[in-house]
Amino acid sequence: MRSIWKGAISFGLVTIPVKLYSATEQKDVSFHQVHREDGGRIRYKRVCTVDGEEVPYADIAKGYELAGGEIVVLTDEDFEGLPLSTSRRIDVLQFTPAEQIDPIYFAKSYYLEPDAQGAKPYMLLRDALESSGQVAVVKVALRQRESLATLRVRDGVFVLETMYWPDEIRTPDFGFLDEDIEVRAQELKMAESLISTMASGFDASEYHDTYREALQQVIEAKVAGKEVVPAREEEEAGPAVDLMAALRASVEAAKREREGAPAKPKRAASGKAKADDKAQEEEKAPAKRKARKSA
Protein backbone atom coordinates (compact mmCIF):
# COMPACT_ATOMS: atom_id res chain seq x y z
CA MET A 1 0.00 0.00 0.00
CA ARG A 2 1.08 3.58 -0.64
CA SER A 3 0.45 6.30 1.92
CA ILE A 4 -1.72 9.18 0.70
CA TRP A 5 -1.22 11.59 3.62
CA LYS A 6 1.17 12.27 6.47
CA GLY A 7 0.28 13.99 9.70
CA ALA A 8 0.02 13.45 13.44
CA ILE A 9 -2.54 12.45 16.06
CA SER A 10 -2.80 15.25 18.60
CA PHE A 11 -3.85 13.74 21.94
CA GLY A 12 -3.53 16.26 24.75
CA LEU A 13 0.17 17.12 24.84
CA VAL A 14 1.08 13.91 23.01
CA THR A 15 1.80 14.03 19.27
CA ILE A 16 1.92 10.78 17.32
CA PRO A 17 3.28 11.03 13.73
CA VAL A 18 1.31 8.77 11.38
CA LYS A 19 0.87 7.83 7.74
CA LEU A 20 -2.58 7.41 6.25
CA TYR A 21 -3.64 4.67 3.82
CA SER A 22 -6.95 3.85 2.13
CA ALA A 23 -8.42 0.89 4.01
CA THR A 24 -10.79 -0.15 1.23
CA GLU A 25 -10.73 -0.55 -2.54
CA GLN A 26 -13.52 -1.27 -4.99
CA LYS A 27 -13.12 -4.28 -7.25
CA ASP A 28 -15.46 -3.07 -9.99
CA VAL A 29 -14.50 -3.97 -13.56
CA SER A 30 -13.57 -0.67 -15.21
CA PHE A 31 -14.32 0.19 -18.84
CA HIS A 32 -13.26 2.89 -21.30
CA GLN A 33 -15.51 4.59 -23.79
CA VAL A 34 -14.29 3.51 -27.24
CA HIS A 35 -15.23 3.89 -30.89
CA ARG A 36 -17.31 0.86 -31.89
CA GLU A 37 -15.71 0.73 -35.34
CA ASP A 38 -12.02 0.51 -34.40
CA GLY A 39 -11.84 0.47 -30.57
CA GLY A 40 -10.17 3.89 -30.37
CA ARG A 41 -10.40 5.69 -27.03
CA ILE A 42 -12.89 8.57 -26.77
CA ARG A 43 -11.35 11.84 -25.57
CA TYR A 44 -13.14 14.88 -24.18
CA LYS A 45 -12.14 18.52 -24.51
CA ARG A 46 -12.78 21.32 -22.01
CA VAL A 47 -14.76 23.76 -24.10
CA CYS A 48 -16.16 27.11 -22.94
CA THR A 49 -19.90 27.39 -23.52
CA VAL A 50 -19.61 31.14 -24.24
CA ASP A 51 -16.95 31.37 -26.98
CA GLY A 52 -16.76 27.68 -27.94
CA GLU A 53 -12.98 27.62 -27.49
CA GLU A 54 -11.00 24.84 -25.78
CA VAL A 55 -9.74 26.02 -22.39
CA PRO A 56 -6.36 24.91 -20.94
CA TYR A 57 -6.46 23.52 -17.40
CA ALA A 58 -4.41 26.46 -16.06
CA ASP A 59 -7.19 28.87 -17.05
CA ILE A 60 -9.98 26.95 -15.32
CA ALA A 61 -11.33 28.41 -12.05
CA LYS A 62 -14.06 27.40 -9.62
CA GLY A 63 -17.49 28.95 -10.12
CA TYR A 64 -20.54 28.97 -7.82
CA GLU A 65 -23.93 29.13 -9.55
CA LEU A 66 -26.57 31.38 -8.01
CA ALA A 67 -30.31 30.68 -8.03
CA GLY A 68 -30.80 32.93 -11.06
CA GLY A 69 -28.11 31.17 -13.08
CA GLU A 70 -25.37 33.77 -12.57
CA ILE A 71 -21.85 32.48 -11.86
CA VAL A 72 -19.58 33.78 -9.10
CA VAL A 73 -15.93 33.05 -9.96
CA LEU A 74 -13.66 32.27 -6.98
CA THR A 75 -9.88 32.71 -7.14
CA ASP A 76 -7.05 31.10 -5.17
CA GLU A 77 -6.90 34.22 -2.98
CA ASP A 78 -10.53 33.70 -1.98
CA PHE A 79 -9.71 30.24 -0.61
CA GLU A 80 -6.58 31.33 1.27
CA GLY A 81 -8.53 33.10 4.00
CA LEU A 82 -10.78 30.15 4.82
CA PRO A 83 -10.41 28.45 8.26
CA LEU A 84 -9.25 25.14 6.80
CA SER A 85 -6.54 23.57 8.93
CA THR A 86 -3.26 23.03 7.10
CA SER A 87 -1.37 21.73 10.15
CA ARG A 88 -1.98 18.09 9.17
CA ARG A 89 -3.23 17.21 12.63
CA ILE A 90 -5.81 14.67 13.72
CA ASP A 91 -7.19 16.50 16.75
CA VAL A 92 -8.83 14.29 19.38
CA LEU A 93 -11.98 16.09 20.58
CA GLN A 94 -13.56 13.51 22.90
CA PHE A 95 -14.04 9.80 23.63
CA THR A 96 -17.45 8.16 23.39
CA PRO A 97 -19.04 4.68 23.27
CA ALA A 98 -19.11 3.36 19.70
CA GLU A 99 -22.81 2.43 19.91
CA GLN A 100 -23.75 6.09 20.34
CA ILE A 101 -22.64 6.89 16.77
CA ASP A 102 -25.11 5.94 14.05
CA PRO A 103 -23.27 4.09 11.22
CA ILE A 104 -25.04 6.34 8.68
CA TYR A 105 -22.50 9.05 9.58
CA PHE A 106 -19.50 7.02 8.38
CA ALA A 107 -18.14 7.92 4.93
CA LYS A 108 -14.72 6.32 4.26
CA SER A 109 -12.18 4.26 6.19
CA TYR A 110 -8.40 4.70 6.40
CA TYR A 111 -5.58 2.86 8.16
CA LEU A 112 -3.04 4.76 10.25
CA GLU A 113 0.55 3.56 10.55
CA PRO A 114 3.03 5.06 13.05
CA ASP A 115 5.72 7.13 11.37
CA ALA A 116 9.25 7.94 12.44
CA GLN A 117 9.50 7.60 16.26
CA GLY A 118 5.74 7.33 16.79
CA ALA A 119 5.45 3.56 17.35
CA LYS A 120 5.48 3.62 21.18
CA PRO A 121 2.93 6.44 21.74
CA TYR A 122 0.85 4.92 18.93
CA MET A 123 0.69 1.55 20.71
CA LEU A 124 0.07 3.24 24.06
CA LEU A 125 -2.99 5.12 22.77
CA ARG A 126 -4.12 2.06 20.83
CA ASP A 127 -4.06 -0.24 23.88
CA ALA A 128 -5.70 2.36 26.12
CA LEU A 129 -8.48 3.02 23.60
CA GLU A 130 -9.09 -0.68 22.99
CA SER A 131 -9.32 -1.46 26.71
CA SER A 132 -11.73 1.43 27.27
CA GLY A 133 -14.21 0.05 24.73
CA GLN A 134 -14.70 3.55 23.31
CA VAL A 135 -13.81 5.41 20.12
CA ALA A 136 -12.11 8.78 19.75
CA VAL A 137 -14.03 11.55 18.00
CA VAL A 138 -11.54 13.63 16.01
CA LYS A 139 -11.38 16.43 13.47
CA VAL A 140 -9.15 16.19 10.40
CA ALA A 141 -8.62 18.07 7.12
CA LEU A 142 -8.19 15.82 4.07
CA ARG A 143 -8.22 16.88 0.41
CA GLN A 144 -9.36 20.45 1.01
CA ARG A 145 -12.23 19.33 3.22
CA GLU A 146 -12.53 19.36 7.00
CA SER A 147 -14.33 16.36 8.45
CA LEU A 148 -15.36 14.83 11.71
CA ALA A 149 -14.02 11.32 12.11
CA THR A 150 -13.60 8.51 14.60
CA LEU A 151 -10.54 6.57 15.65
CA ARG A 152 -11.05 2.92 16.54
CA VAL A 153 -8.84 -0.16 16.71
CA ARG A 154 -9.09 -3.05 14.23
CA ASP A 155 -6.59 -5.91 14.11
CA GLY A 156 -4.11 -3.90 16.15
CA VAL A 157 -4.22 -0.89 13.82
CA PHE A 158 -5.94 2.49 14.12
CA VAL A 159 -8.80 2.95 11.68
CA LEU A 160 -9.78 6.53 10.87
CA GLU A 161 -13.37 6.72 9.64
CA THR A 162 -14.40 10.07 8.21
CA MET A 163 -17.97 11.15 8.92
CA TYR A 164 -20.68 13.24 7.29
CA TRP A 165 -21.74 16.40 9.08
CA PRO A 166 -25.23 16.30 10.66
CA ASP A 167 -26.74 18.58 7.99
CA GLU A 168 -25.51 16.17 5.30
CA ILE A 169 -27.74 13.35 6.55
CA ARG A 170 -31.09 13.38 4.76
CA THR A 171 -34.33 13.02 6.70
CA PRO A 172 -36.55 10.18 5.41
CA ASP A 173 -39.80 11.73 4.20
CA PHE A 174 -41.98 8.89 2.92
CA GLY A 175 -45.75 8.73 2.71
CA PHE A 176 -46.12 5.30 4.34
CA LEU A 177 -44.78 6.71 7.64
CA ASP A 178 -48.01 8.72 8.01
CA GLU A 179 -50.31 5.82 7.12
CA ASP A 180 -52.13 3.85 9.80
CA ILE A 181 -51.01 0.33 8.90
CA GLU A 182 -51.97 -2.39 11.37
CA VAL A 183 -49.53 -5.21 12.08
CA ARG A 184 -51.19 -8.16 13.79
CA ALA A 185 -49.53 -9.77 16.80
CA GLN A 186 -49.48 -13.17 15.06
CA GLU A 187 -47.66 -11.68 12.06
CA LEU A 188 -45.15 -9.95 14.30
CA LYS A 189 -44.47 -13.16 16.23
CA MET A 190 -44.00 -15.13 13.01
CA ALA A 191 -41.61 -12.48 11.63
CA GLU A 192 -39.59 -12.60 14.86
CA SER A 193 -39.49 -16.40 14.55
CA LEU A 194 -38.11 -16.05 11.02
CA ILE A 195 -35.41 -13.64 12.24
CA SER A 196 -34.50 -16.01 15.07
CA THR A 197 -34.26 -18.96 12.67
CA MET A 198 -32.00 -17.09 10.24
CA ALA A 199 -29.78 -15.53 12.95
CA SER A 200 -26.10 -16.53 12.85
CA GLY A 201 -22.64 -15.06 13.26
CA PHE A 202 -21.53 -12.77 10.43
CA ASP A 203 -18.60 -13.97 8.31
CA ALA A 204 -17.92 -11.64 5.37
CA SER A 205 -15.85 -14.31 3.58
CA GLU A 206 -19.04 -16.30 2.96
CA TYR A 207 -20.27 -13.67 0.50
CA HIS A 208 -18.88 -12.69 -2.90
CA ASP A 209 -19.74 -10.49 -5.87
CA THR A 210 -21.41 -12.90 -8.29
CA TYR A 211 -22.06 -10.17 -10.88
CA ARG A 212 -18.40 -9.13 -11.04
CA GLU A 213 -17.29 -12.77 -11.30
CA ALA A 214 -19.75 -13.44 -14.14
CA LEU A 215 -18.66 -10.25 -15.93
CA GLN A 216 -15.02 -11.29 -15.61
CA GLN A 217 -15.89 -14.66 -17.19
CA VAL A 218 -17.59 -12.87 -20.09
CA ILE A 219 -14.45 -10.78 -20.65
CA GLU A 220 -12.19 -13.84 -20.46
CA ALA A 221 -14.43 -15.67 -22.92
CA LYS A 222 -14.22 -12.70 -25.29
CA VAL A 223 -10.44 -12.73 -25.02
CA ALA A 224 -10.29 -16.47 -25.68
CA GLY A 225 -12.70 -16.20 -28.61
CA LYS A 226 -15.27 -18.44 -26.98
CA GLU A 227 -19.02 -18.20 -27.46
CA VAL A 228 -20.59 -16.11 -24.73
CA VAL A 229 -23.68 -17.77 -23.27
CA PRO A 230 -26.15 -15.31 -21.74
CA ALA A 231 -27.03 -15.85 -18.09
CA ARG A 232 -30.44 -17.29 -17.29
CA GLU A 233 -32.90 -14.84 -15.84
CA GLU A 234 -34.47 -15.83 -12.54
CA GLU A 235 -38.20 -15.42 -12.09
CA GLU A 236 -39.11 -12.59 -9.78
CA ALA A 237 -41.34 -13.54 -6.88
CA GLY A 238 -44.56 -11.55 -6.62
CA PRO A 239 -45.81 -9.92 -3.43
CA ALA A 240 -47.17 -12.27 -0.78
CA VAL A 241 -50.97 -12.40 -0.74
CA ASP A 242 -51.23 -14.14 2.64
CA LEU A 243 -48.61 -12.55 4.88
CA MET A 244 -48.89 -15.14 7.66
CA ALA A 245 -48.65 -18.03 5.21
CA ALA A 246 -45.62 -16.49 3.52
CA LEU A 247 -43.90 -15.90 6.88
CA ARG A 248 -44.68 -19.44 8.04
CA ALA A 249 -43.34 -20.90 4.79
CA SER A 250 -40.21 -18.73 5.09
CA VAL A 251 -39.57 -19.98 8.63
CA GLU A 252 -39.95 -23.62 7.51
CA ALA A 253 -37.64 -23.05 4.54
CA ALA A 254 -35.03 -21.36 6.74
CA LYS A 255 -35.15 -24.29 9.19
CA ARG A 256 -34.72 -26.82 6.37
CA GLU A 257 -31.80 -24.85 4.96
CA ARG A 258 -30.12 -24.68 8.37
CA GLU A 259 -30.61 -28.43 8.93
CA GLY A 260 -29.10 -29.17 5.53
CA ALA A 261 -32.28 -30.66 4.08
CA PRO A 262 -33.25 -29.75 0.51
CA ALA A 263 -35.85 -26.99 0.53
CA LYS A 264 -39.16 -28.10 -0.94
CA PRO A 265 -41.69 -25.45 -1.95
CA LYS A 266 -44.84 -25.75 0.09
CA ARG A 267 -47.96 -23.82 -0.80
CA ALA A 268 -49.90 -22.61 2.19
CA ALA A 269 -53.52 -23.72 1.95
CA SER A 270 -56.18 -21.10 2.49
CA GLY A 271 -59.14 -21.62 4.83
CA LYS A 272 -61.50 -22.23 1.85
CA ALA A 273 -59.16 -24.83 0.36
CA LYS A 274 -59.00 -26.70 3.69
CA ALA A 275 -62.81 -26.67 3.94
CA ASP A 276 -63.18 -28.03 0.39
CA ASP A 277 -60.71 -30.87 1.13
CA LYS A 278 -62.65 -31.81 4.28
CA ALA A 279 -65.95 -31.80 2.38
CA GLN A 280 -64.51 -34.09 -0.30
CA GLU A 281 -63.29 -36.55 2.35
CA GLU A 282 -66.76 -36.63 3.98
CA GLU A 283 -68.37 -37.30 0.59
CA LYS A 284 -65.98 -40.20 -0.09
CA ALA A 285 -66.55 -41.82 3.33
CA PRO A 286 -70.21 -43.08 2.74
CA ALA A 287 -69.20 -44.33 -0.68
CA LYS A 288 -66.44 -46.44 0.82
CA ARG A 289 -68.79 -47.93 3.49
CA LYS A 290 -71.38 -48.78 0.82
CA ALA A 291 -68.75 -50.48 -1.30
CA ARG A 292 -67.67 -52.66 1.67
CA LYS A 293 -71.31 -53.66 2.41
CA SER A 294 -71.91 -54.69 -1.23
CA ALA A 295 -68.81 -56.81 -1.17
CSV table of C-alpha atoms in Angstrom, one decimal:
chain,number,residue,atom,x,y,z
A,1,MET,CA,0.0,0.0,0.0
A,2,ARG,CA,1.1,3.6,-0.6
A,3,SER,CA,0.4,6.3,1.9
A,4,ILE,CA,-1.7,9.2,0.7
A,5,TRP,CA,-1.2,11.6,3.6
A,6,LYS,CA,1.2,12.3,6.5
A,7,GLY,CA,0.3,14.0,9.7
A,8,ALA,CA,0.0,13.4,13.4
A,9,ILE,CA,-2.5,12.4,16.1
A,10,SER,CA,-2.8,15.3,18.6
A,11,PHE,CA,-3.8,13.7,21.9
A,12,GLY,CA,-3.5,16.3,24.8
A,13,LEU,CA,0.2,17.1,24.8
A,14,VAL,CA,1.1,13.9,23.0
A,15,THR,CA,1.8,14.0,19.3
A,16,ILE,CA,1.9,10.8,17.3
A,17,PRO,CA,3.3,11.0,13.7
A,18,VAL,CA,1.3,8.8,11.4
A,19,LYS,CA,0.9,7.8,7.7
A,20,LEU,CA,-2.6,7.4,6.2
A,21,TYR,CA,-3.6,4.7,3.8
A,22,SER,CA,-6.9,3.9,2.1
A,23,ALA,CA,-8.4,0.9,4.0
A,24,THR,CA,-10.8,-0.2,1.2
A,25,GLU,CA,-10.7,-0.5,-2.5
A,26,GLN,CA,-13.5,-1.3,-5.0
A,27,LYS,CA,-13.1,-4.3,-7.3
A,28,ASP,CA,-15.5,-3.1,-10.0
A,29,VAL,CA,-14.5,-4.0,-13.6
A,30,SER,CA,-13.6,-0.7,-15.2
A,31,PHE,CA,-14.3,0.2,-18.8
A,32,HIS,CA,-13.3,2.9,-21.3
A,33,GLN,CA,-15.5,4.6,-23.8
A,34,VAL,CA,-14.3,3.5,-27.2
A,35,HIS,CA,-15.2,3.9,-30.9
A,36,ARG,CA,-17.3,0.9,-31.9
A,37,GLU,CA,-15.7,0.7,-35.3
A,38,ASP,CA,-12.0,0.5,-34.4
A,39,GLY,CA,-11.8,0.5,-30.6
A,40,GLY,CA,-10.2,3.9,-30.4
A,41,ARG,CA,-10.4,5.7,-27.0
A,42,ILE,CA,-12.9,8.6,-26.8
A,43,ARG,CA,-11.3,11.8,-25.6
A,44,TYR,CA,-13.1,14.9,-24.2
A,45,LYS,CA,-12.1,18.5,-24.5
A,46,ARG,CA,-12.8,21.3,-22.0
A,47,VAL,CA,-14.8,23.8,-24.1
A,48,CYS,CA,-16.2,27.1,-22.9
A,49,THR,CA,-19.9,27.4,-23.5
A,50,VAL,CA,-19.6,31.1,-24.2
A,51,ASP,CA,-17.0,31.4,-27.0
A,52,GLY,CA,-16.8,27.7,-27.9
A,53,GLU,CA,-13.0,27.6,-27.5
A,54,GLU,CA,-11.0,24.8,-25.8
A,55,VAL,CA,-9.7,26.0,-22.4
A,56,PRO,CA,-6.4,24.9,-20.9
A,57,TYR,CA,-6.5,23.5,-17.4
A,58,ALA,CA,-4.4,26.5,-16.1
A,59,ASP,CA,-7.2,28.9,-17.0
A,60,ILE,CA,-10.0,26.9,-15.3
A,61,ALA,CA,-11.3,28.4,-12.0
A,62,LYS,CA,-14.1,27.4,-9.6
A,63,GLY,CA,-17.5,28.9,-10.1
A,64,TYR,CA,-20.5,29.0,-7.8
A,65,GLU,CA,-23.9,29.1,-9.5
A,66,LEU,CA,-26.6,31.4,-8.0
A,67,ALA,CA,-30.3,30.7,-8.0
A,68,GLY,CA,-30.8,32.9,-11.1
A,69,GLY,CA,-28.1,31.2,-13.1
A,70,GLU,CA,-25.4,33.8,-12.6
A,71,ILE,CA,-21.8,32.5,-11.9
A,72,VAL,CA,-19.6,33.8,-9.1
A,73,VAL,CA,-15.9,33.0,-10.0
A,74,LEU,CA,-13.7,32.3,-7.0
A,75,THR,CA,-9.9,32.7,-7.1
A,76,ASP,CA,-7.0,31.1,-5.2
A,77,GLU,CA,-6.9,34.2,-3.0
A,78,ASP,CA,-10.5,33.7,-2.0
A,79,PHE,CA,-9.7,30.2,-0.6
A,80,GLU,CA,-6.6,31.3,1.3
A,81,GLY,CA,-8.5,33.1,4.0
A,82,LEU,CA,-10.8,30.1,4.8
A,83,PRO,CA,-10.4,28.5,8.3
A,84,LEU,CA,-9.2,25.1,6.8
A,85,SER,CA,-6.5,23.6,8.9
A,86,THR,CA,-3.3,23.0,7.1
A,87,SER,CA,-1.4,21.7,10.1
A,88,ARG,CA,-2.0,18.1,9.2
A,89,ARG,CA,-3.2,17.2,12.6
A,90,ILE,CA,-5.8,14.7,13.7
A,91,ASP,CA,-7.2,16.5,16.7
A,92,VAL,CA,-8.8,14.3,19.4
A,93,LEU,CA,-12.0,16.1,20.6
A,94,GLN,CA,-13.6,13.5,22.9
A,95,PHE,CA,-14.0,9.8,23.6
A,96,THR,CA,-17.4,8.2,23.4
A,97,PRO,CA,-19.0,4.7,23.3
A,98,ALA,CA,-19.1,3.4,19.7
A,99,GLU,CA,-22.8,2.4,19.9
A,100,GLN,CA,-23.7,6.1,20.3
A,101,ILE,CA,-22.6,6.9,16.8
A,102,ASP,CA,-25.1,5.9,14.1
A,103,PRO,CA,-23.3,4.1,11.2
A,104,ILE,CA,-25.0,6.3,8.7
A,105,TYR,CA,-22.5,9.1,9.6
A,106,PHE,CA,-19.5,7.0,8.4
A,107,ALA,CA,-18.1,7.9,4.9
A,108,LYS,CA,-14.7,6.3,4.3
A,109,SER,CA,-12.2,4.3,6.2
A,110,TYR,CA,-8.4,4.7,6.4
A,111,TYR,CA,-5.6,2.9,8.2
A,112,LEU,CA,-3.0,4.8,10.3
A,113,GLU,CA,0.6,3.6,10.6
A,114,PRO,CA,3.0,5.1,13.0
A,115,ASP,CA,5.7,7.1,11.4
A,116,ALA,CA,9.3,7.9,12.4
A,117,GLN,CA,9.5,7.6,16.3
A,118,GLY,CA,5.7,7.3,16.8
A,119,ALA,CA,5.4,3.6,17.4
A,120,LYS,CA,5.5,3.6,21.2
A,121,PRO,CA,2.9,6.4,21.7
A,122,TYR,CA,0.9,4.9,18.9
A,123,MET,CA,0.7,1.5,20.7
A,124,LEU,CA,0.1,3.2,24.1
A,125,LEU,CA,-3.0,5.1,22.8
A,126,ARG,CA,-4.1,2.1,20.8
A,127,ASP,CA,-4.1,-0.2,23.9
A,128,ALA,CA,-5.7,2.4,26.1
A,129,LEU,CA,-8.5,3.0,23.6
A,130,GLU,CA,-9.1,-0.7,23.0
A,131,SER,CA,-9.3,-1.5,26.7
A,132,SER,CA,-11.7,1.4,27.3
A,133,GLY,CA,-14.2,0.1,24.7
A,134,GLN,CA,-14.7,3.5,23.3
A,135,VAL,CA,-13.8,5.4,20.1
A,136,ALA,CA,-12.1,8.8,19.8
A,137,VAL,CA,-14.0,11.6,18.0
A,138,VAL,CA,-11.5,13.6,16.0
A,139,LYS,CA,-11.4,16.4,13.5
A,140,VAL,CA,-9.2,16.2,10.4
A,141,ALA,CA,-8.6,18.1,7.1
A,142,LEU,CA,-8.2,15.8,4.1
A,143,ARG,CA,-8.2,16.9,0.4
A,144,GLN,CA,-9.4,20.4,1.0
A,145,ARG,CA,-12.2,19.3,3.2
A,146,GLU,CA,-12.5,19.4,7.0
A,147,SER,CA,-14.3,16.4,8.5
A,148,LEU,CA,-15.4,14.8,11.7
A,149,ALA,CA,-14.0,11.3,12.1
A,150,THR,CA,-13.6,8.5,14.6
A,151,LEU,CA,-10.5,6.6,15.6
A,152,ARG,CA,-11.0,2.9,16.5
A,153,VAL,CA,-8.8,-0.2,16.7
A,154,ARG,CA,-9.1,-3.0,14.2
A,155,ASP,CA,-6.6,-5.9,14.1
A,156,GLY,CA,-4.1,-3.9,16.2
A,157,VAL,CA,-4.2,-0.9,13.8
A,158,PHE,CA,-5.9,2.5,14.1
A,159,VAL,CA,-8.8,3.0,11.7
A,160,LEU,CA,-9.8,6.5,10.9
A,161,GLU,CA,-13.4,6.7,9.6
A,162,THR,CA,-14.4,10.1,8.2
A,163,MET,CA,-18.0,11.2,8.9
A,164,TYR,CA,-20.7,13.2,7.3
A,165,TRP,CA,-21.7,16.4,9.1
A,166,PRO,CA,-25.2,16.3,10.7
A,167,ASP,CA,-26.7,18.6,8.0
A,168,GLU,CA,-25.5,16.2,5.3
A,169,ILE,CA,-27.7,13.4,6.6
A,170,ARG,CA,-31.1,13.4,4.8
A,171,THR,CA,-34.3,13.0,6.7
A,172,PRO,CA,-36.5,10.2,5.4
A,173,ASP,CA,-39.8,11.7,4.2
A,174,PHE,CA,-42.0,8.9,2.9
A,175,GLY,CA,-45.7,8.7,2.7
A,176,PHE,CA,-46.1,5.3,4.3
A,177,LEU,CA,-44.8,6.7,7.6
A,178,ASP,CA,-48.0,8.7,8.0
A,179,GLU,CA,-50.3,5.8,7.1
A,180,ASP,CA,-52.1,3.8,9.8
A,181,ILE,CA,-51.0,0.3,8.9
A,182,GLU,CA,-52.0,-2.4,11.4
A,183,VAL,CA,-49.5,-5.2,12.1
A,184,ARG,CA,-51.2,-8.2,13.8
A,185,ALA,CA,-49.5,-9.8,16.8
A,186,GLN,CA,-49.5,-13.2,15.1
A,187,GLU,CA,-47.7,-11.7,12.1
A,188,LEU,CA,-45.1,-10.0,14.3
A,189,LYS,CA,-44.5,-13.2,16.2
A,190,MET,CA,-44.0,-15.1,13.0
A,191,ALA,CA,-41.6,-12.5,11.6
A,192,GLU,CA,-39.6,-12.6,14.9
A,193,SER,CA,-39.5,-16.4,14.6
A,194,LEU,CA,-38.1,-16.0,11.0
A,195,ILE,CA,-35.4,-13.6,12.2
A,196,SER,CA,-34.5,-16.0,15.1
A,197,THR,CA,-34.3,-19.0,12.7
A,198,MET,CA,-32.0,-17.1,10.2
A,199,ALA,CA,-29.8,-15.5,12.9
A,200,SER,CA,-26.1,-16.5,12.9
A,201,GLY,CA,-22.6,-15.1,13.3
A,202,PHE,CA,-21.5,-12.8,10.4
A,203,ASP,CA,-18.6,-14.0,8.3
A,204,ALA,CA,-17.9,-11.6,5.4
A,205,SER,CA,-15.9,-14.3,3.6
A,206,GLU,CA,-19.0,-16.3,3.0
A,207,TYR,CA,-20.3,-13.7,0.5
A,208,HIS,CA,-18.9,-12.7,-2.9
A,209,ASP,CA,-19.7,-10.5,-5.9
A,210,THR,CA,-21.4,-12.9,-8.3
A,211,TYR,CA,-22.1,-10.2,-10.9
A,212,ARG,CA,-18.4,-9.1,-11.0
A,213,GLU,CA,-17.3,-12.8,-11.3
A,214,ALA,CA,-19.7,-13.4,-14.1
A,215,LEU,CA,-18.7,-10.2,-15.9
A,216,GLN,CA,-15.0,-11.3,-15.6
A,217,GLN,CA,-15.9,-14.7,-17.2
A,218,VAL,CA,-17.6,-12.9,-20.1
A,219,ILE,CA,-14.5,-10.8,-20.7
A,220,GLU,CA,-12.2,-13.8,-20.5
A,221,ALA,CA,-14.4,-15.7,-22.9
A,222,LYS,CA,-14.2,-12.7,-25.3
A,223,VAL,CA,-10.4,-12.7,-25.0
A,224,ALA,CA,-10.3,-16.5,-25.7
A,225,GLY,CA,-12.7,-16.2,-28.6
A,226,LYS,CA,-15.3,-18.4,-27.0
A,227,GLU,CA,-19.0,-18.2,-27.5
A,228,VAL,CA,-20.6,-16.1,-24.7
A,229,VAL,CA,-23.7,-17.8,-23.3
A,230,PRO,CA,-26.1,-15.3,-21.7
A,231,ALA,CA,-27.0,-15.8,-18.1
A,232,ARG,CA,-30.4,-17.3,-17.3
A,233,GLU,CA,-32.9,-14.8,-15.8
A,234,GLU,CA,-34.5,-15.8,-12.5
A,235,GLU,CA,-38.2,-15.4,-12.1
A,236,GLU,CA,-39.1,-12.6,-9.8
A,237,ALA,CA,-41.3,-13.5,-6.9
A,238,GLY,CA,-44.6,-11.6,-6.6
A,239,PRO,CA,-45.8,-9.9,-3.4
A,240,ALA,CA,-47.2,-12.3,-0.8
A,241,VAL,CA,-51.0,-12.4,-0.7
A,242,ASP,CA,-51.2,-14.1,2.6
A,243,LEU,CA,-48.6,-12.5,4.9
A,244,MET,CA,-48.9,-15.1,7.7
A,245,ALA,CA,-48.6,-18.0,5.2
A,246,ALA,CA,-45.6,-16.5,3.5
A,247,LEU,CA,-43.9,-15.9,6.9
A,248,ARG,CA,-44.7,-19.4,8.0
A,249,ALA,CA,-43.3,-20.9,4.8
A,250,SER,CA,-40.2,-18.7,5.1
A,251,VAL,CA,-39.6,-20.0,8.6
A,252,GLU,CA,-40.0,-23.6,7.5
A,253,ALA,CA,-37.6,-23.0,4.5
A,254,ALA,CA,-35.0,-21.4,6.7
A,255,LYS,CA,-35.2,-24.3,9.2
A,256,ARG,CA,-34.7,-26.8,6.4
A,257,GLU,CA,-31.8,-24.8,5.0
A,258,ARG,CA,-30.1,-24.7,8.4
A,259,GLU,CA,-30.6,-28.4,8.9
A,260,GLY,CA,-29.1,-29.2,5.5
A,261,ALA,CA,-32.3,-30.7,4.1
A,262,PRO,CA,-33.3,-29.8,0.5
A,263,ALA,CA,-35.9,-27.0,0.5
A,264,LYS,CA,-39.2,-28.1,-0.9
A,265,PRO,CA,-41.7,-25.5,-2.0
A,266,LYS,CA,-44.8,-25.7,0.1
A,267,ARG,CA,-48.0,-23.8,-0.8
A,268,ALA,CA,-49.9,-22.6,2.2
A,269,ALA,CA,-53.5,-23.7,2.0
A,270,SER,CA,-56.2,-21.1,2.5
A,271,GLY,CA,-59.1,-21.6,4.8
A,272,LYS,CA,-61.5,-22.2,1.9
A,273,ALA,CA,-59.2,-24.8,0.4
A,274,LYS,CA,-59.0,-26.7,3.7
A,275,ALA,CA,-62.8,-26.7,3.9
A,276,ASP,CA,-63.2,-28.0,0.4
A,277,ASP,CA,-60.7,-30.9,1.1
A,278,LYS,CA,-62.7,-31.8,4.3
A,279,ALA,CA,-66.0,-31.8,2.4
A,280,GLN,CA,-64.5,-34.1,-0.3
A,281,GLU,CA,-63.3,-36.5,2.4
A,282,GLU,CA,-66.8,-36.6,4.0
A,283,GLU,CA,-68.4,-37.3,0.6
A,284,LYS,CA,-66.0,-40.2,-0.1
A,285,ALA,CA,-66.6,-41.8,3.3
A,286,PRO,CA,-70.2,-43.1,2.7
A,287,ALA,CA,-69.2,-44.3,-0.7
A,288,LYS,CA,-66.4,-46.4,0.8
A,289,ARG,CA,-68.8,-47.9,3.5
A,290,LYS,CA,-71.4,-48.8,0.8
A,291,ALA,CA,-68.7,-50.5,-1.3
A,292,ARG,CA,-67.7,-52.7,1.7
A,293,LYS,CA,-71.3,-53.7,2.4
A,294,SER,CA,-71.9,-54.7,-1.2
A,295,ALA,CA,-68.8,-56.8,-1.2
